[in-house]
XYZ file of C-alpha atoms in Angstrom:
237
model
C 71.456 10.356 -19.987
C 69.997 13.596 -19.644
C 67.304 12.583 -22.226
C 66.473 9.559 -19.892
C 66.259 11.695 -16.898
C 63.737 14.192 -18.609
C 61.602 11.206 -19.948
C 61.521 9.957 -16.405
C 60.547 13.187 -15.087
C 57.752 13.386 -18.057
C 56.299 10.230 -16.874
C 56.506 10.907 -13.189
C 54.305 14.123 -14.060
C 51.963 12.183 -16.459
C 51.075 9.920 -13.875
C 50.748 12.604 -11.240
C 48.153 14.122 -13.488
C 46.409 10.842 -14.116
C 46.407 9.875 -10.401
C 44.757 13.468 -9.637
C 42.283 13.104 -12.598
C 41.043 9.464 -11.370
C 40.802 10.483 -7.513
C 39.132 14.056 -8.672
C 36.667 12.432 -11.420
C 34.020 11.046 -8.971
C 33.522 14.492 -7.356
C 33.452 16.303 -10.747
C 31.116 13.580 -12.030
C 28.731 14.369 -9.075
C 29.213 17.994 -9.648
C 27.945 17.778 -12.931
C 25.002 15.327 -12.346
C 23.726 17.484 -9.719
C 23.829 20.859 -11.611
C 22.293 18.920 -14.794
C 20.017 16.657 -13.040
C 18.876 19.603 -10.095
C 18.114 16.292 -7.779
C 15.893 17.294 -4.823
C 16.247 16.443 -1.581
C 15.849 13.043 -0.600
C 15.282 12.169 -4.298
C 16.800 10.083 -7.345
C 18.275 10.895 -10.793
C 20.386 9.316 -13.193
C 23.412 10.772 -15.369
C 25.519 8.790 -17.862
C 23.507 5.130 -16.634
C 24.542 5.902 -12.881
C 21.634 6.454 -10.224
C 22.536 9.145 -7.557
C 20.510 9.890 -4.693
C 20.400 13.165 -2.837
C 20.269 12.761 1.135
C 17.930 15.067 2.896
C 20.224 17.799 4.303
C 17.887 20.688 6.066
C 21.118 22.394 6.925
C 22.202 22.482 3.324
C 19.128 22.442 0.980
C 21.208 23.464 -2.045
C 24.450 21.634 -1.676
C 25.295 20.803 -5.125
C 27.742 18.025 -4.332
C 26.009 16.142 -1.665
C 25.238 13.220 -3.890
C 25.131 9.405 -3.313
C 25.973 6.987 -6.223
C 23.668 3.921 -5.523
C 25.421 0.843 -6.793
C 24.184 -2.321 -8.400
C 21.326 -0.654 -9.732
C 19.980 -1.328 -13.314
C 19.393 2.415 -14.809
C 17.379 1.240 -17.256
C 14.639 -0.049 -15.260
C 15.124 2.548 -12.885
C 11.793 3.850 -11.508
C 11.400 6.935 -9.294
C 8.761 6.102 -6.706
C 8.987 9.528 -4.695
C 9.144 10.204 -0.961
C 13.023 8.941 -1.063
C 12.258 5.280 -2.633
C 13.203 3.877 -6.081
C 13.077 0.755 -7.686
C 14.480 -1.359 -10.419
C 13.871 -4.815 -11.893
C 15.483 -6.330 -8.800
C 15.717 -3.680 -5.683
C 13.978 -1.318 -3.810
C 15.927 1.545 -2.503
C 14.760 4.050 0.094
C 16.507 7.117 1.725
C 19.481 5.689 -0.279
C 19.909 2.120 1.215
C 18.441 -1.061 -0.314
C 15.375 -2.617 1.184
C 15.414 -6.690 1.222
C 12.154 -6.914 3.337
C 9.818 -6.107 0.591
C 8.612 -7.713 -2.683
C 9.852 -5.539 -5.698
C 7.464 -6.256 -8.073
C 4.303 -5.010 -6.128
C 6.143 -2.270 -4.009
C 4.978 0.878 -4.405
C 4.459 4.644 -2.464
C 0.948 5.731 -2.415
C -0.247 8.873 -3.674
C -3.083 11.243 -2.907
C -3.476 13.183 -5.902
C -0.038 14.582 -6.739
C 1.251 14.266 -3.141
C 3.297 11.419 -1.887
C 1.408 9.966 1.198
C 2.890 8.278 4.276
C 2.324 4.560 3.379
C 3.934 2.398 1.004
C 3.211 -1.378 0.597
C 3.597 -4.471 -1.099
C 1.709 -7.392 -1.773
C 1.846 -8.581 1.810
C 2.113 -5.402 3.999
C 1.992 -1.830 4.934
C 4.889 0.473 5.668
C 5.351 3.752 7.311
C 7.369 5.510 4.135
C 9.748 7.542 6.914
C 11.290 4.608 8.462
C 9.806 1.722 6.721
C 8.174 0.469 9.930
C 5.559 -2.068 9.419
C 1.958 -1.061 10.482
C -0.871 -3.181 11.354
C -2.977 -2.691 8.037
C -3.852 -5.110 5.353
C -2.326 -4.204 1.844
C -5.101 -6.293 0.012
C -7.496 -3.816 0.966
C -5.792 -0.844 1.886
C -7.280 2.769 0.946
C -5.071 5.878 1.319
C -7.493 8.696 2.320
C -4.937 11.359 2.636
C -1.355 12.067 2.996
C -1.544 10.913 6.493
C -5.089 8.713 6.740
C -5.155 5.064 5.685
C -7.430 2.272 6.529
C -8.136 -1.124 5.452
C -11.407 -3.243 6.426
C -10.966 -3.085 10.069
C -8.642 -0.696 11.067
C -7.295 3.193 10.479
C -3.807 4.785 10.579
C -2.974 8.487 11.037
C 0.705 9.336 10.553
C 1.355 5.698 10.546
C -0.083 5.124 13.918
C -2.922 2.582 14.058
C -6.616 3.401 15.567
C -9.850 1.814 15.716
C -12.487 3.980 14.132
C -16.094 3.304 15.203
C -17.212 2.586 11.433
C -14.165 2.089 9.256
C -16.583 1.324 6.111
C -17.584 4.949 6.270
C -14.329 6.442 7.324
C -13.570 9.559 5.368
C -10.719 12.310 5.353
C -12.248 15.802 5.958
C -9.503 18.246 5.968
C -6.433 19.030 7.854
C -6.110 16.625 10.727
C -9.780 15.701 10.657
C -11.597 12.632 9.594
C -15.190 11.098 9.962
C -17.381 8.220 9.829
C -20.818 7.868 10.130
C -21.151 8.045 13.957
C -17.855 9.997 15.172
C -15.291 12.356 13.995
C -11.528 12.397 14.782
C -8.453 14.780 14.854
C -5.136 13.246 14.591
C -6.512 9.911 14.667
C -8.022 10.645 18.111
C -12.028 10.570 18.930
C -13.391 13.724 19.391
C -16.093 12.759 22.225
C -19.742 14.059 21.560
C -18.858 15.576 18.257
C -21.625 15.417 15.619
C -20.468 14.092 12.360
C -23.720 15.324 10.658
C -23.014 19.267 11.768
C -19.085 19.272 12.442
C -17.663 22.288 10.628
C -13.654 22.908 10.557
C -13.168 26.445 11.515
C -9.326 26.814 11.841
C -7.426 23.613 10.403
C -3.954 24.977 11.480
C -4.651 25.404 15.137
C -7.590 22.669 14.831
C -10.783 24.344 16.233
C -14.041 23.155 15.110
C -17.678 22.983 16.283
C -20.744 21.069 15.370
C -24.603 22.093 16.370
C -23.967 22.111 19.896
C -20.150 21.760 20.969
C -16.781 23.621 20.135
C -13.579 22.088 20.144
C -9.909 22.533 20.166
C -8.029 19.443 18.616
C -9.855 16.557 20.615
C -11.169 18.977 23.755
C -14.289 20.407 23.976
C -13.922 24.211 24.427
C -15.963 26.945 25.896
C -17.959 29.241 23.508
C -16.008 32.219 24.989
C -12.973 30.487 24.038
C -13.719 29.459 20.618
C -15.428 33.007 19.799
C -12.011 34.960 21.103
C -9.717 32.684 18.927
C -11.957 32.947 15.988
C -11.947 37.182 16.514
C -8.275 37.124 16.632
C -8.100 35.092 13.239
C -10.176 38.064 11.448
C -7.683 40.615 13.019
């Protein structure tokens, strides 16, 4: 009788231990995965055949266990696209959630050098990578000029907002928030009135100060030579 009671107690203890292990195991695996993979914010990694995603969390950028397991993903065909997106042979996942409105085979995140741009596309459409909103640009002749600037044969976009350049064919990225074509200059996708693209110079890309042969500008606004000179003198101090 005593032996039977002891056996029951042992079985109960073993059962409790097993339940605790099973309950804690996902968290332990996530912790190990996070430390081994060193997954960056808004990015993915594979650990023991499972794909994990680290959600963007500005309040705790080094939170070691803030990982989400991505289910129903084939880790063998997993491709990390950057900017919070990935795909396998059957799915596109962005910011940890499935995207059912795109063509998997042709979907890509556009890069400029080693940097991810604001733009993604498939065979039919162009998307803003931040919120996957469709942009009124044509994917078949999309040209990504910089992280924020892109164009097709008719229109252009800055930071996913479409605008119509004076001459889209000659539109090119300069620096900072500036672009130009053969007849005009743009700051943040907005026309700088009367700016001459042939003599245009960016003087302070941080505060968007610039000038051409005859005028001085802050963003899209013309400013006096006095204001321009005072600002540039402050930068030298």
